mmCIF file of C-alpha atoms in Angstrom:
data_model
loop_
_atom_site.group_PDB
_atom_site.id
_atom_site.type_symbol
_atom_site.label_atom_id
_atom_site.label_comp_id
_atom_site.label_asym_id
_atom_site.label_seq_id
_atom_site.Cartn_x
_atom_site.Cartn_y
_atom_site.Cartn_z
ATOM 1 C CA UNK A 82 10.104 -21.791 7.761
ATOM 2 C CA UNK A 83 7.700 -19.636 9.742
ATOM 3 C CA UNK A 84 7.794 -15.858 9.255
ATOM 4 C CA UNK A 85 5.926 -13.373 11.409
ATOM 5 C CA UNK A 86 4.839 -10.313 9.417
ATOM 6 C CA UNK A 87 4.344 -7.113 11.420
ATOM 7 C CA UNK A 88 2.735 -3.838 10.327
ATOM 8 C CA UNK A 89 3.002 -1.418 13.242
ATOM 9 C CA UNK A 90 0.988 1.801 13.226
ATOM 10 C CA UNK A 91 1.018 4.618 15.726
ATOM 11 C CA UNK A 92 -1.659 2.957 17.901
ATOM 12 C CA UNK A 93 -2.125 -0.412 16.184
ATOM 13 C CA UNK A 94 -0.229 -3.531 15.191
ATOM 14 C CA UNK A 95 -1.365 -5.940 12.484
ATOM 15 C CA UNK A 96 0.284 -9.328 12.112
ATOM 16 C CA UNK A 97 0.257 -12.592 10.177
ATOM 17 C CA UNK A 98 2.117 -15.811 10.849
ATOM 18 C CA UNK A 99 2.975 -17.406 7.509
ATOM 19 C CA UNK A 100 4.401 -20.857 6.809
ATOM 20 C CA UNK A 101 6.632 -20.006 3.872
ATOM 21 C CA UNK A 102 6.946 -23.595 2.605
ATOM 22 C CA UNK A 103 3.247 -23.627 1.734
ATOM 23 C CA UNK A 104 2.554 -19.855 1.969
ATOM 24 C CA UNK A 105 -0.278 -20.739 4.319
ATOM 25 C CA UNK A 106 -1.472 -18.137 6.838
ATOM 26 C CA UNK A 107 -1.373 -19.928 10.200
ATOM 27 C CA UNK A 108 -2.799 -16.988 12.135
ATOM 28 C CA UNK A 109 -3.479 -13.305 11.791
ATOM 29 C CA UNK A 110 -4.609 -10.560 14.070
ATOM 30 C CA UNK A 111 -4.757 -6.972 15.183
ATOM 31 C CA UNK A 112 -3.795 -5.059 18.311
ATOM 32 C CA UNK A 113 -5.940 -1.928 18.558
ATOM 33 C CA UNK A 114 -5.707 1.271 20.591
ATOM 34 C CA UNK A 115 -2.140 0.765 21.821
ATOM 35 C CA UNK A 116 -1.428 3.410 24.455
ATOM 36 C CA UNK A 117 -5.126 4.300 24.685
ATOM 37 C CA UNK A 118 -8.097 3.234 26.731
ATOM 38 C CA UNK A 119 -9.988 0.206 25.453
ATOM 39 C CA UNK A 120 -7.048 -1.600 23.838
ATOM 40 C CA UNK A 121 -7.821 -5.027 22.408
ATOM 41 C CA UNK A 122 -6.168 -8.010 20.725
ATOM 42 C CA UNK A 123 -8.150 -9.902 18.078
ATOM 43 C CA UNK A 124 -6.354 -13.142 17.173
ATOM 44 C CA UNK A 125 -7.625 -15.422 14.388
ATOM 45 C CA UNK A 126 -5.825 -18.778 14.116
ATOM 46 C CA UNK A 127 -6.383 -21.131 11.211
ATOM 47 C CA UNK A 128 -9.074 -23.741 11.881
ATOM 48 C CA UNK A 129 -9.614 -22.528 15.442
ATOM 49 C CA UNK A 130 -12.081 -20.096 16.998
ATOM 50 C CA UNK A 131 -11.188 -16.428 17.045
ATOM 51 C CA UNK A 132 -9.728 -15.207 20.331
ATOM 52 C CA UNK A 133 -10.298 -11.685 21.668
ATOM 53 C CA UNK A 134 -8.500 -10.239 24.673
ATOM 54 C CA UNK A 135 -9.275 -6.822 26.071
ATOM 55 C CA UNK A 136 -6.265 -5.690 28.089
ATOM 56 C CA UNK A 137 -4.240 -2.521 28.578
ATOM 57 C CA UNK A 138 -1.453 -2.156 26.021
ATOM 58 C CA UNK A 139 0.529 0.876 27.168
ATOM 59 C CA UNK A 140 3.299 0.286 24.606
ATOM 60 C CA UNK A 141 4.046 -1.640 21.416
ATOM 61 C CA UNK A 142 6.344 -3.843 23.497
ATOM 62 C CA UNK A 143 3.303 -4.960 25.489
ATOM 63 C CA UNK A 144 1.371 -5.555 22.254
ATOM 64 C CA UNK A 145 4.147 -7.706 20.774
ATOM 65 C CA UNK A 146 4.277 -9.793 23.953
ATOM 66 C CA UNK A 147 0.504 -10.339 23.753
ATOM 67 C CA UNK A 148 0.816 -11.405 20.116
ATOM 68 C CA UNK A 149 3.572 -13.902 20.924
ATOM 69 C CA UNK A 150 1.608 -15.236 23.902
ATOM 70 C CA UNK A 151 -1.418 -15.753 21.643
ATOM 71 C CA UNK A 152 0.675 -17.538 19.011
ATOM 72 C CA UNK A 153 2.010 -20.095 21.551
ATOM 73 C CA UNK A 154 -1.161 -20.449 23.658
ATOM 74 C CA UNK A 155 -2.192 -24.114 24.146
ATOM 75 C CA UNK A 156 -5.766 -23.496 22.989
ATOM 76 C CA UNK A 157 -5.580 -20.820 20.266
ATOM 77 C CA UNK A 158 -1.887 -20.874 19.413
ATOM 78 C CA UNK A 159 -0.320 -22.176 16.205
ATOM 79 C CA UNK A 160 3.268 -22.820 17.350
ATOM 80 C CA UNK A 161 4.715 -24.488 20.442
ATOM 81 C CA UNK A 162 7.219 -21.752 21.257
ATOM 82 C CA UNK A 163 8.610 -18.551 19.738
ATOM 83 C CA UNK A 164 11.766 -20.377 18.683
ATOM 84 C CA UNK A 165 9.763 -21.673 15.711
ATOM 85 C CA UNK A 166 9.643 -18.125 14.319
ATOM 86 C CA UNK A 167 12.603 -17.977 11.931
ATOM 87 C CA UNK A 168 12.353 -14.273 11.147
ATOM 88 C CA UNK A 169 10.114 -11.225 11.438
ATOM 89 C CA UNK A 170 9.296 -9.107 8.396
ATOM 90 C CA UNK A 171 8.295 -5.509 9.057
ATOM 91 C CA UNK A 172 6.438 -3.156 6.738
ATOM 92 C CA UNK A 173 8.332 0.138 6.905
ATOM 93 C CA UNK A 174 6.836 3.106 5.107
ATOM 94 C CA UNK A 175 9.842 5.204 4.134
ATOM 95 C CA UNK A 176 13.414 4.288 3.295
ATOM 96 C CA UNK A 177 14.194 7.578 1.585
ATOM 97 C CA UNK A 178 16.841 7.266 -1.099
ATOM 98 C CA UNK A 179 18.871 4.828 0.973
ATOM 99 C CA UNK A 180 17.224 1.483 0.212
ATOM 100 C CA UNK A 181 15.935 0.067 -3.045
ATOM 101 C CA UNK A 182 15.498 -3.425 -1.596
ATOM 102 C CA UNK A 183 14.495 -5.070 1.635
ATOM 103 C CA UNK A 184 17.254 -5.448 4.214
ATOM 104 C CA UNK A 185 18.067 -7.270 7.452
ATOM 105 C CA UNK A 186 17.788 -4.782 10.284
ATOM 106 C CA UNK A 187 20.909 -3.581 12.062
ATOM 107 C CA UNK A 188 21.858 -0.322 13.756
ATOM 108 C CA UNK A 189 22.547 1.380 10.404
ATOM 109 C CA UNK A 190 19.109 0.400 9.092
ATOM 110 C CA UNK A 191 17.420 1.691 12.227
ATOM 111 C CA UNK A 192 19.297 4.972 11.851
ATOM 112 C CA UNK A 193 18.001 5.346 8.292
ATOM 113 C CA UNK A 194 14.430 4.639 9.412
ATOM 114 C CA UNK A 195 14.878 7.314 12.077
ATOM 115 C CA UNK A 196 16.481 9.754 9.620
ATOM 116 C CA UNK A 197 13.347 9.346 7.466
ATOM 117 C CA UNK A 198 10.993 10.393 10.290
ATOM 118 C CA UNK A 199 10.456 13.795 8.611
ATOM 119 C CA UNK A 200 9.415 12.020 5.378
ATOM 120 C CA UNK A 201 7.065 9.603 7.142
ATOM 121 C CA UNK A 202 6.161 11.287 10.427
ATOM 122 C CA UNK A 203 3.058 9.174 11.110
ATOM 123 C CA UNK A 204 4.423 5.781 10.101
ATOM 124 C CA UNK A 205 8.206 5.539 10.419
ATOM 125 C CA UNK A 206 8.339 6.176 14.194
ATOM 126 C CA UNK A 207 5.717 3.459 14.745
ATOM 127 C CA UNK A 208 7.529 1.097 12.362
ATOM 128 C CA UNK A 209 10.772 1.537 14.310
ATOM 129 C CA UNK A 210 8.993 1.009 17.619
ATOM 130 C CA UNK A 211 7.587 -2.251 16.239
ATOM 131 C CA UNK A 212 11.034 -3.437 15.175
ATOM 132 C CA UNK A 213 12.600 -2.615 18.526
ATOM 133 C CA UNK A 214 9.725 -4.259 20.401
ATOM 134 C CA UNK A 215 10.266 -7.474 18.428
ATOM 135 C CA UNK A 216 14.033 -7.284 19.024
ATOM 136 C CA UNK A 217 13.392 -7.079 22.771
ATOM 137 C CA UNK A 218 10.886 -9.924 22.738
ATOM 138 C CA UNK A 219 12.862 -12.222 20.389
ATOM 139 C CA UNK A 220 16.578 -11.464 20.776
ATOM 140 C CA UNK A 221 18.614 -13.115 18.041
ATOM 141 C CA UNK A 222 15.671 -13.573 15.651
ATOM 142 C CA UNK A 223 16.413 -11.791 12.334
ATOM 143 C CA UNK A 224 14.284 -8.695 11.729
ATOM 144 C CA UNK A 225 13.777 -7.615 8.104
ATOM 145 C CA UNK A 226 12.645 -4.162 6.949
ATOM 146 C CA UNK A 227 10.512 -4.181 3.786
ATOM 147 C CA UNK A 228 10.247 -0.593 2.581
ATOM 148 C CA UNK A 229 7.067 0.675 0.962
ATOM 149 C CA UNK A 230 9.145 3.168 -1.052
ATOM 150 C CA UNK A 231 11.725 0.648 -2.346
ATOM 151 C CA UNK A 232 9.879 -0.182 -5.589
ATOM 152 C CA UNK A 233 9.983 3.453 -6.705
ATOM 153 C CA UNK A 234 13.751 3.706 -6.326
ATOM 154 C CA UNK A 235 14.271 2.448 -9.883
ATOM 155 C CA UNK A 236 12.644 5.609 -11.293
ATOM 156 C CA UNK A 237 14.962 7.895 -13.266
ATOM 157 C CA UNK A 238 15.504 11.549 -12.287
ATOM 158 C CA UNK A 239 13.201 12.744 -15.068
ATOM 159 C CA UNK A 240 10.360 10.879 -13.309
ATOM 160 C CA UNK A 241 11.118 11.598 -9.659
ATOM 161 C CA UNK A 242 12.427 15.178 -9.697
ATOM 162 C CA UNK A 243 10.169 18.097 -8.811
ATOM 163 C CA UNK A 244 10.700 21.395 -10.634
ATOM 164 C CA UNK A 245 11.695 23.286 -7.488
ATOM 165 C CA UNK A 246 15.109 24.773 -6.643
ATOM 166 C CA UNK A 247 17.594 21.913 -6.684
ATOM 167 C CA UNK A 248 18.980 22.939 -3.300
ATOM 168 C CA UNK A 249 15.795 21.648 -1.663
ATOM 169 C CA UNK A 250 16.365 18.238 -3.215
ATOM 170 C CA UNK A 251 19.965 18.251 -2.007
ATOM 171 C CA UNK A 252 19.118 19.541 1.458
ATOM 172 C CA UNK A 253 15.848 17.750 2.235
ATOM 173 C CA UNK A 254 15.651 14.914 -0.342
ATOM 174 C CA UNK A 255 12.400 16.352 -1.695
ATOM 175 C CA UNK A 256 11.416 14.164 -4.647
ATOM 176 C CA UNK A 257 8.801 11.629 -5.713
ATOM 177 C CA UNK A 258 9.136 8.330 -3.840
ATOM 178 C CA UNK A 259 5.870 6.507 -4.411
ATOM 179 C CA UNK A 260 4.021 4.272 -1.963
ATOM 180 C CA UNK A 261 2.078 0.999 -1.998
ATOM 181 C CA UNK A 262 5.397 -0.268 -3.366
ATOM 182 C CA UNK A 263 5.155 -3.731 -1.830
ATOM 183 C CA UNK A 264 1.762 -4.204 -3.464
ATOM 184 C CA UNK A 265 2.879 -2.797 -6.825
ATOM 185 C CA UNK A 266 5.946 -5.047 -6.900
ATOM 186 C CA UNK A 267 3.922 -8.123 -5.965
ATOM 187 C CA UNK A 268 1.104 -7.470 -8.437
ATOM 188 C CA UNK A 269 3.331 -6.449 -11.349
ATOM 189 C CA UNK A 270 5.439 -9.585 -10.834
ATOM 190 C CA UNK A 271 2.371 -11.770 -10.636
ATOM 191 C CA UNK A 272 0.943 -10.114 -13.765
ATOM 192 C CA UNK A 273 4.083 -11.007 -15.703
ATOM 193 C CA UNK A 274 3.789 -14.662 -14.686
ATOM 194 C CA UNK A 275 0.010 -14.985 -15.018
ATOM 195 C CA UNK A 276 -0.099 -13.308 -18.436
ATOM 196 C CA UNK A 277 3.125 -15.035 -19.601
ATOM 197 C CA UNK A 278 4.766 -11.752 -20.568
ATOM 198 C CA UNK A 279 8.414 -11.233 -21.432
ATOM 199 C CA UNK A 280 9.946 -10.698 -17.994
ATOM 200 C CA UNK A 281 12.723 -8.496 -19.363
ATOM 201 C CA UNK A 282 10.863 -5.799 -21.280
ATOM 202 C CA UNK A 283 7.107 -6.151 -20.720
ATOM 203 C CA UNK A 284 5.224 -2.937 -19.985
ATOM 204 C CA UNK A 285 2.749 -3.214 -17.116
ATOM 205 C CA UNK A 286 0.474 -0.668 -15.446
ATOM 206 C CA UNK A 287 -0.877 -1.590 -12.008
ATOM 207 C CA UNK A 288 -3.896 0.246 -10.594
ATOM 208 C CA UNK A 289 -3.950 -0.218 -6.813
ATOM 209 C CA UNK A 290 -7.396 1.180 -6.075
ATOM 210 C CA UNK A 291 -8.773 1.392 -2.565
ATOM 211 C CA UNK A 292 -9.383 4.074 0.022
ATOM 212 C CA UNK A 293 -5.767 4.916 -0.677
ATOM 213 C CA UNK A 294 -5.068 4.630 -4.399
ATOM 214 C CA UNK A 295 -2.034 4.726 -6.668
ATOM 215 C CA UNK A 296 -0.870 3.651 -10.111
ATOM 216 C CA UNK A 297 2.534 2.399 -11.196
ATOM 217 C CA UNK A 298 4.184 1.848 -14.553
ATOM 218 C CA UNK A 299 6.931 -0.739 -14.850
ATOM 219 C CA UNK A 300 9.109 -2.220 -17.563
ATOM 220 C CA UNK A 301 10.438 -5.694 -16.926
ATOM 221 C CA UNK A 302 9.191 -5.465 -13.351
ATOM 222 C CA UNK A 303 11.138 -2.261 -12.630
ATOM 223 C CA UNK A 304 9.178 0.856 -11.721
ATOM 224 C CA UNK A 305 9.537 3.748 -14.170
ATOM 225 C CA UNK A 306 6.853 5.985 -12.643
ATOM 226 C CA UNK A 307 4.213 5.985 -9.938
ATOM 227 C CA UNK A 308 1.466 8.378 -8.948
ATOM 228 C CA UNK A 309 2.178 9.032 -5.259
ATOM 229 C CA UNK A 310 4.983 11.459 -4.500
ATOM 230 C CA UNK A 311 6.971 12.784 -1.556
ATOM 231 C CA UNK A 312 3.944 11.695 0.493
ATOM 232 C CA UNK A 313 0.890 9.563 -0.300
ATOM 233 C CA UNK A 314 -1.103 12.758 -0.945
ATOM 234 C CA UNK A 315 -0.040 13.173 -4.583
ATOM 235 C CA UNK A 316 -1.731 11.477 -7.514
ATOM 236 C CA UNK A 317 -5.197 9.967 -7.743
ATOM 237 C CA UNK A 318 -8.305 11.214 -6.014
ATOM 238 C CA UNK A 319 -8.719 8.861 -3.038
ATOM 239 C CA UNK A 320 -11.173 8.169 -0.248
ATOM 240 C CA UNK A 321 -10.203 11.187 1.854
ATOM 241 C CA UNK A 322 -7.045 12.441 0.093
ATOM 242 C CA UNK A 323 -7.268 15.126 -2.558
ATOM 243 C CA UNK A 324 -4.625 13.763 -4.889
ATOM 244 C CA UNK A 325 -3.183 16.299 -7.345
ATOM 245 C CA UNK A 326 -4.141 19.923 -6.661
ATOM 246 C CA UNK A 327 -2.609 23.260 -7.593
ATOM 247 C CA UNK A 328 -0.054 23.945 -4.805
ATOM 248 C CA UNK A 329 -1.498 27.453 -4.437
ATOM 249 C CA UNK A 330 -4.718 25.896 -3.142
ATOM 250 C CA UNK A 331 -2.971 25.413 0.209
ATOM 251 C CA UNK A 332 -2.179 29.114 0.578
ATOM 252 C CA UNK A 333 -5.593 30.176 -0.748
ATOM 253 C CA UNK A 334 -7.502 28.080 1.794
ATOM 254 C CA UNK A 335 -5.128 29.059 4.605
ATOM 255 C CA UNK A 336 -5.514 32.774 3.879
ATOM 256 C CA UNK A 337 -9.267 32.727 3.417
ATOM 257 C CA UNK A 338 -10.126 30.358 6.266
ATOM 258 C CA UNK A 339 -7.471 31.669 8.682
ATOM 259 C CA UNK A 340 -5.839 28.246 8.923
ATOM 260 C CA UNK A 341 -2.233 27.100 9.226
ATOM 261 C CA UNK A 342 -0.504 25.081 6.511
ATOM 262 C CA UNK A 343 -0.653 22.033 8.780
ATOM 263 C CA UNK A 344 -4.407 22.462 9.186
ATOM 264 C CA UNK A 345 -4.927 22.734 5.432
ATOM 265 C CA UNK A 346 -2.798 19.653 4.785
ATOM 266 C CA UNK A 347 -4.883 17.795 7.351
ATOM 267 C CA UNK A 348 -7.966 18.775 5.327
ATOM 268 C CA UNK A 349 -6.347 17.598 2.090
ATOM 269 C CA UNK A 350 -5.416 14.265 3.701
ATOM 270 C CA UNK A 351 -8.476 13.501 5.802
ATOM 271 C CA UNK A 352 -11.448 15.544 4.572
ATOM 272 C CA UNK A 353 -10.983 15.632 0.804
ATOM 273 C CA UNK A 354 -11.049 13.074 -2.009
ATOM 274 C CA UNK A 355 -14.403 11.535 -2.850
ATOM 275 C CA UNK A 356 -15.554 12.323 0.689
ATOM 276 C CA UNK A 357 -14.854 16.006 0.176
ATOM 277 C CA UNK A 358 -16.538 16.178 -3.222
ATOM 278 C CA UNK A 359 -19.583 14.134 -2.297
ATOM 279 C CA UNK A 360 -20.114 15.070 1.328
ATOM 280 C CA UNK A 361 -21.446 11.513 1.665
ATOM 281 C CA UNK A 362 -18.669 9.041 2.400
ATOM 282 C CA UNK A 363 -15.181 7.846 1.522
ATOM 283 C CA UNK A 364 -16.612 4.358 0.953
ATOM 284 C CA UNK A 365 -17.327 3.705 -2.719
ATOM 285 C CA UNK A 366 -20.247 1.432 -1.844
ATOM 286 C CA UNK A 367 -21.952 4.319 -0.075
ATOM 287 C CA UNK A 368 -21.162 6.629 -2.996
ATOM 288 C CA UNK A 369 -22.598 4.208 -5.533
ATOM 289 C CA UNK A 370 -25.800 3.841 -3.516
ATOM 290 C CA UNK A 371 -26.127 7.617 -3.131
ATOM 291 C CA UNK A 372 -25.491 8.192 -6.836
ATOM 292 C CA UNK A 373 -28.113 5.585 -7.703
ATOM 293 C CA UNK A 374 -30.562 7.562 -5.536
ATOM 294 C CA UNK A 375 -29.860 10.683 -7.557
ATOM 295 C CA UNK A 376 -27.181 12.375 -5.423
ATOM 296 C CA UNK A 377 -25.400 14.568 -7.970
ATOM 297 C CA UNK A 378 -22.305 15.216 -5.868
ATOM 298 C CA UNK A 379 -21.818 11.508 -5.240
ATOM 299 C CA UNK A 380 -21.971 10.919 -8.991
ATOM 300 C CA UNK A 381 -19.454 13.702 -9.624
ATOM 301 C CA UNK A 382 -17.094 12.154 -7.058
ATOM 302 C CA UNK A 383 -17.275 8.762 -8.765
ATOM 303 C CA UNK A 384 -16.846 10.288 -12.221
ATOM 304 C CA UNK A 385 -13.869 12.376 -11.100
ATOM 305 C CA UNK A 386 -12.151 9.352 -9.550
ATOM 306 C CA UNK A 387 -12.615 7.265 -12.693
ATOM 307 C CA UNK A 388 -11.477 10.135 -14.915
ATOM 308 C CA UNK A 389 -8.292 10.675 -12.905
ATOM 309 C CA UNK A 390 -7.409 6.959 -13.033
ATOM 310 C CA UNK A 391 -7.922 6.890 -16.807
ATOM 311 C CA UNK A 392 -5.750 10.007 -17.245
ATOM 312 C CA UNK A 393 -2.898 8.470 -15.278
ATOM 313 C CA UNK A 394 -3.120 5.253 -17.271
ATOM 314 C CA UNK A 395 -2.921 7.264 -20.492
ATOM 315 C CA UNK A 396 0.082 9.242 -19.290
ATOM 316 C CA UNK A 397 1.944 6.072 -18.367
ATOM 317 C CA UNK A 398 1.195 4.483 -21.727
ATOM 318 C CA UNK A 399 2.866 7.549 -23.246
ATOM 319 C CA UNK A 400 5.781 7.391 -20.795
ATOM 320 C CA UNK A 401 6.493 3.759 -21.706
ATOM 321 C CA UNK A 402 5.561 4.140 -25.398
ATOM 322 C CA UNK A 403 3.037 1.353 -25.078
ATOM 323 C CA UNK A 404 1.580 -1.123 -22.604
ATOM 324 C CA UNK A 405 1.205 -4.907 -22.586
ATOM 325 C CA UNK A 406 -1.028 -5.342 -19.550
ATOM 326 C CA UNK A 407 -3.138 -3.236 -17.201
ATOM 327 C CA UNK A 408 -3.929 -4.840 -13.848
ATOM 328 C CA UNK A 409 -6.472 -3.849 -11.212
ATOM 329 C CA UNK A 410 -5.880 -4.624 -7.533
ATOM 330 C CA UNK A 411 -6.850 -3.328 -4.079
ATOM 331 C CA UNK A 412 -10.308 -3.300 -2.514
ATOM 332 C CA UNK A 413 -11.925 -1.332 -5.343
ATOM 333 C CA UNK A 414 -9.775 -2.742 -8.117
ATOM 334 C CA UNK A 415 -10.515 -6.340 -7.126
ATOM 335 C CA UNK A 416 -14.205 -6.014 -6.315
ATOM 336 C CA UNK A 417 -15.829 -2.992 -7.998
ATOM 337 C CA UNK A 418 -16.651 -4.286 -11.464
ATOM 338 C CA UNK A 419 -18.610 -1.145 -12.408
ATOM 339 C CA UNK A 420 -15.647 1.147 -11.684
ATOM 340 C CA UNK A 421 -13.267 -1.139 -13.589
ATOM 341 C CA UNK A 422 -15.584 -1.151 -16.569
ATOM 342 C CA UNK A 423 -16.007 2.629 -16.633
ATOM 343 C CA UNK A 424 -12.254 3.183 -16.416
ATOM 344 C CA UNK A 425 -11.742 0.854 -19.352
ATOM 345 C CA UNK A 426 -14.356 2.717 -21.403
ATOM 346 C CA UNK A 427 -11.784 5.543 -21.628
ATOM 347 C CA UNK A 428 -9.166 3.155 -23.028
ATOM 348 C CA UNK A 429 -10.750 2.111 -26.310
ATOM 349 C CA UNK A 430 -7.990 3.936 -28.201
ATOM 350 C CA UNK A 431 -5.606 1.234 -26.942
ATOM 351 C CA UNK A 432 -7.661 -1.500 -28.598
ATOM 352 C CA UNK A 433 -8.921 -2.727 -25.226
ATOM 353 C CA UNK A 434 -12.039 -4.880 -25.228
ATOM 354 C CA UNK A 435 -13.629 -5.946 -21.946
ATOM 355 C CA UNK A 436 -15.423 -9.267 -21.437
ATOM 356 C CA UNK A 437 -18.539 -8.108 -19.609
ATOM 357 C CA UNK A 438 -19.222 -11.498 -18.013
ATOM 358 C CA UNK A 439 -15.668 -11.897 -16.712
ATOM 359 C CA UNK A 440 -15.731 -8.364 -15.372
ATOM 360 C CA UNK A 441 -18.713 -9.242 -13.172
ATOM 361 C CA UNK A 442 -16.491 -11.566 -11.122
ATOM 362 C CA UNK A 443 -14.620 -10.423 -8.036
ATOM 363 C CA UNK A 444 -11.530 -11.039 -5.972
ATOM 364 C CA UNK A 445 -9.640 -13.647 -7.987
ATOM 365 C CA UNK A 446 -6.865 -13.773 -10.568
ATOM 366 C CA UNK A 447 -8.459 -13.437 -13.989
ATOM 367 C CA UNK A 448 -8.529 -11.712 -17.336
ATOM 368 C CA UNK A 449 -11.369 -9.273 -17.802
ATOM 369 C CA UNK A 450 -10.348 -8.478 -21.381
ATOM 370 C CA UNK A 451 -11.398 -10.500 -24.402
ATOM 371 C CA UNK A 452 -8.893 -12.757 -26.205
ATOM 372 C CA UNK A 453 -8.713 -10.305 -29.122
ATOM 373 C CA UNK A 454 -8.050 -7.263 -26.910
ATOM 374 C CA UNK A 455 -4.792 -5.588 -27.962
ATOM 375 C CA UNK A 456 -3.887 -5.016 -24.301
ATOM 376 C CA UNK A 457 -4.414 -7.630 -21.611
ATOM 377 C CA UNK A 458 -6.546 -6.347 -18.719
ATOM 378 C CA UNK A 459 -6.432 -8.363 -15.524
ATOM 379 C CA UNK A 460 -7.470 -8.509 -11.907
ATOM 380 C CA UNK A 461 -4.769 -9.744 -9.527
ATOM 381 C CA UNK A 462 -5.575 -9.663 -5.783
ATOM 382 C CA UNK A 463 -2.751 -8.074 -3.844
ATOM 383 C CA UNK A 464 -1.170 -9.747 -0.831
ATOM 384 C CA UNK A 465 1.273 -7.417 0.872
ATOM 385 C CA UNK A 466 1.790 -9.725 3.854
ATOM 386 C CA UNK A 467 2.786 -12.625 1.602
ATOM 387 C CA UNK A 468 5.076 -10.299 -0.350
ATOM 388 C CA UNK A 469 6.771 -9.231 2.893
ATOM 389 C CA UNK A 470 7.128 -12.875 3.959
ATOM 390 C CA UNK A 471 8.724 -13.771 0.619
ATOM 391 C CA UNK A 472 11.175 -10.872 0.805
ATOM 392 C CA UNK A 473 12.042 -11.849 4.379
ATOM 393 C CA UNK A 474 12.578 -15.466 3.395
ATOM 394 C CA UNK A 475 14.941 -14.497 0.579
ATOM 395 C CA UNK A 476 17.170 -12.601 2.999
ATOM 396 C CA UNK A 477 17.333 -15.129 5.842
ATOM 397 C CA UNK A 478 17.062 -18.589 4.256
#
């Protein structure tokens, strides 16, 4: 069965065509600058040259048509016609409190996605546009919504409630939701299998570390806590996001800089994190190079990031009363051996011992802890597109 995975942004559309029998990626690509000047399709089929088409894409509907045309093209296509596509799996950011699992799209599902626009104002509208564009282009083909917030729906009230007047929870559904859920579910499940843990009660912490970063704690594969909150702004220090700050910081900056709340939140989302501390970059490679050259602020940014990750790990060990495995994933988690090692230096109290040679490796499933480490420490590359394809397959097969 062939599943097309779609991740629609406000002005972009990423895709992968996956053969679910072998889990092989037949093609992948990106539509850029939808609705803007200079729009472009970059299509990369397996075992064929990359194809680039620069053409106006006024809408997502146009972009989807270009993707389908590329997939069936005689020279750079990978299928003979769109009838070979059995289903389309869509990454949808926010499902609110309505969905704890993926679901086949119908009018009720689309209404929920729309009702969650206030919770995901940048992503949910684009996600819905992507779904409707695929419905128009492939009538009758099942569309599946895979919610980024679904994994966090197994949290208990003590973990997801904010200590604000309860009426705001009732009226606006203000609570912790968590994000990167598709990745956390995939990696925690893979950790259980790879490390041969008890699938019913094992305690796993997943550190999804990249430009956006989050940590989850799960027992038996069910999320009990996660670091992101109502929005992806809460939690770890990230590339450009502040992570946890005193809420009064927003008012303080607004008052003293004569800014609106929206303008301050834009700063906290796009100008903060390690970029804000260092003044150098949101890219950890640039930070590491600057720190090596003696840039004190770059070093502080790296140290603060590592410290925050270690604190969250410690809090989740306490929340679960123990941990069996800690897994690193994401661009930093999979590839930055120095950051992994420094995080684990904080965790000696857990009886963790790191194999320095293993930790020098990158981007593959592996243990980086020694055999006598009391907690298994692993690297498991994430694959959100494959996770979406699997969830889609389960619903339509």
